[in-house]
Amino acid sequence: MADKVKGVIKKLKIWRSLKFRLFVILFLMGLVPTLIIKEGILQNYENRAVAVRQSDVQNQLKIIANHLITYNYLQDTSSEVINAELEQLSNLYSGRVLIINGNLKVVKDTYGISEGRTIISEEVIKCLKGTTMSNYDEKNGFIEITTPIVETVSAQTATDKIPEGTELTRGVLLTSVSTDIIRSTLDILDHRAFIIMIIMFVCILVIAMVLTQILIRPFDRISRAINEIKDDHIDEPISVPDYLETEHIVDAFNSLIRRMKIVDNSRQEFVANVSHELKTPITSMKVLADSLLGQQDVPVQLYREFLVDIAEEIDREDKTINDLLALVKMDKTAAKLNISVVHMNNLAEIILKRLRPIARKNDIELNLVSAREVLAEVDEVKMSLILTNLVENAIKYNKEHGEVTVTLDADHQFFTVEVADTGIGIPEDAMLQIYERFYRVDKSHSREIGGTGLGLAITKSAIRLHRGTIRAESKLGEGTRFLVKMPLIHGST
């Protein structure tokens, strides 16, 4: 049954509302203390009234107990003075008084129903031994008080065993007084408190609703602003500085919007670049082919030159398509790695050996610095792709007579690959965009030296598959340094 109730509560959309929860919290914060204060005041009044009633009755019973000894009432109950006092006490407090002697026999009952009977009661026996007791029976609405009847031994009645001044308990006054007046007063107070509670309930309800509306208003503004952006009515950052929480939400949303704009711009540029990169070789091939078809008796040498140009354009088209396919494969969440233990020093040496002919064309020196032997669990094919792309970029964007240095190092958990060049560098405002697809810092220069603009995007995706990181540092005109950090053991992070 409890699970069904919880299920129904979860389905209720109102319970998922922050506004409703704030309202409930504020309402309870106002109502619960009010109820506690009300019960505390009534309970305090009752305890105080009972204590005052006990004290008043006890004082009067002590006076009557002294008179009982004075008039020798325990042996002779005919004293009109004592009987009048007992009657007056009974009427005043709507109670009952029993006078019990030392033999536990009732010598006087203001109700007149227990006289002559023997009463055995724990309270009476304790009182005969000198312990006065007072009990409040809230359920039945009366207070029961025991008062000892004490006789002080005078000089005339003193003996060797009982010296003068000794106090002897001769009997007990067992008194029950009604608390109907206290209960009636409590009922009146409770009724008035209930009326006040109703008024306070309404006030708290209104205050909780108003405060809830005020507290939730910044979030409503955020919601409206987001909807306006969604509907393309505004294109400006949101600002709701009312709370730290709203600032954090707004800052995160504005960052997301900025990122989306960058992605959208990158997408548009991506489409434009893809169109250009794929269309340009086709256009060139068509122009070359049309030129051949439009001529008669074309020399074989000219055919060869045109076919060489067409082959170069086909290679260019093929490289762009292959890079795009590689990037798509990297983006798949199900991309798998063929992990094996790879000697990174040997792999780096092989890649540098393969790229040295390209570097020599611009008189660029390739250096490998191995701080220590590095054995790592990686996908060898993707690791080769990472190193090749980084070193190729370092060669392409270097200066004549420049230098590229690849440094390998490791600790007990990670290995690092640093690729540093002495090239043209990257502007600071472009550092965050260099991993975007088809993004080029210097588009004209990039087209001159070739490349598809996908190398770093592919590299970063491959590094991310290995749970690694890549970081770039650069100064214009001085060079660029890429630092790749990966775990030595696959899956150890």
JSON list of C-alpha atoms in Angstrom, two decimals, residues 96-100 106-111 114 119 149 172-176:
[
{"chain": "A", "resi": 96, "resn": "ARG", "atom": "CA", "xyz": [-13.14, 14.89, 49.48]},
{"chain": "A", "resi": 97, "resn": "VAL", "atom": "CA", "xyz": [-11.17, 14.64, 52.73]},
{"chain": "A", "resi": 98, "resn": "LEU", "atom": "CA", "xyz": [-10.45, 11.44, 54.61]},
{"chain": "A", "resi": 99, "resn": "ILE", "atom": "CA", "xyz": [-8.87, 11.52, 58.07]},
{"chain": "A", "resi": 100, "resn": "ILE", "atom": "CA", "xyz": [-6.99, 8.29, 58.80]},
{"chain": "A", "resi": 106, "resn": "VAL", "atom": "CA", "xyz": [-10.88, 6.15, 58.57]},
{"chain": "A", "resi": 107, "resn": "VAL", "atom": "CA", "xyz": [-12.20, 8.34, 61.43]},
{"chain": "A", "resi": 108, "resn": "LYS", "atom": "CA", "xyz": [-13.75, 10.99, 59.15]},
{"chain": "A", "resi": 109, "resn": "ASP", "atom": "CA", "xyz": [-14.94, 11.07, 55.52]},
{"chain": "A", "resi": 110, "resn": "THR", "atom": "CA", "xyz": [-16.50, 14.27, 54.22]},
{"chain": "A", "resi": 111, "resn": "TYR", "atom": "CA", "xyz": [-18.55, 12.07, 51.86]},
{"chain": "A", "resi": 114, "resn": "SER", "atom": "CA", "xyz": [-15.89, 5.23, 54.35]},
{"chain": "A", "resi": 119, "resn": "ILE", "atom": "CA", "xyz": [-7.74, 1.69, 54.26]},
{"chain": "A", "resi": 149, "resn": "ILE", "atom": "CA", "xyz": [-1.05, 14.76, 61.09]},
{"chain": "A", "resi": 172, "resn": "VAL", "atom": "CA", "xyz": [-2.98, 11.14, 57.62]},
{"chain": "A", "resi": 173, "resn": "LEU", "atom": "CA", "xyz": [-5.18, 13.56, 55.73]},
{"chain": "A", "resi": 174, "resn": "LEU", "atom": "CA", "xyz": [-5.99, 11.96, 52.37]},
{"chain": "A", "resi": 175, "resn": "THR", "atom": "CA", "xyz": [-7.49, 14.66, 50.18]},
{"chain": "A", "resi": 176, "resn": "SER", "atom": "CA", "xyz": [-8.83, 14.62, 46.63]}
]
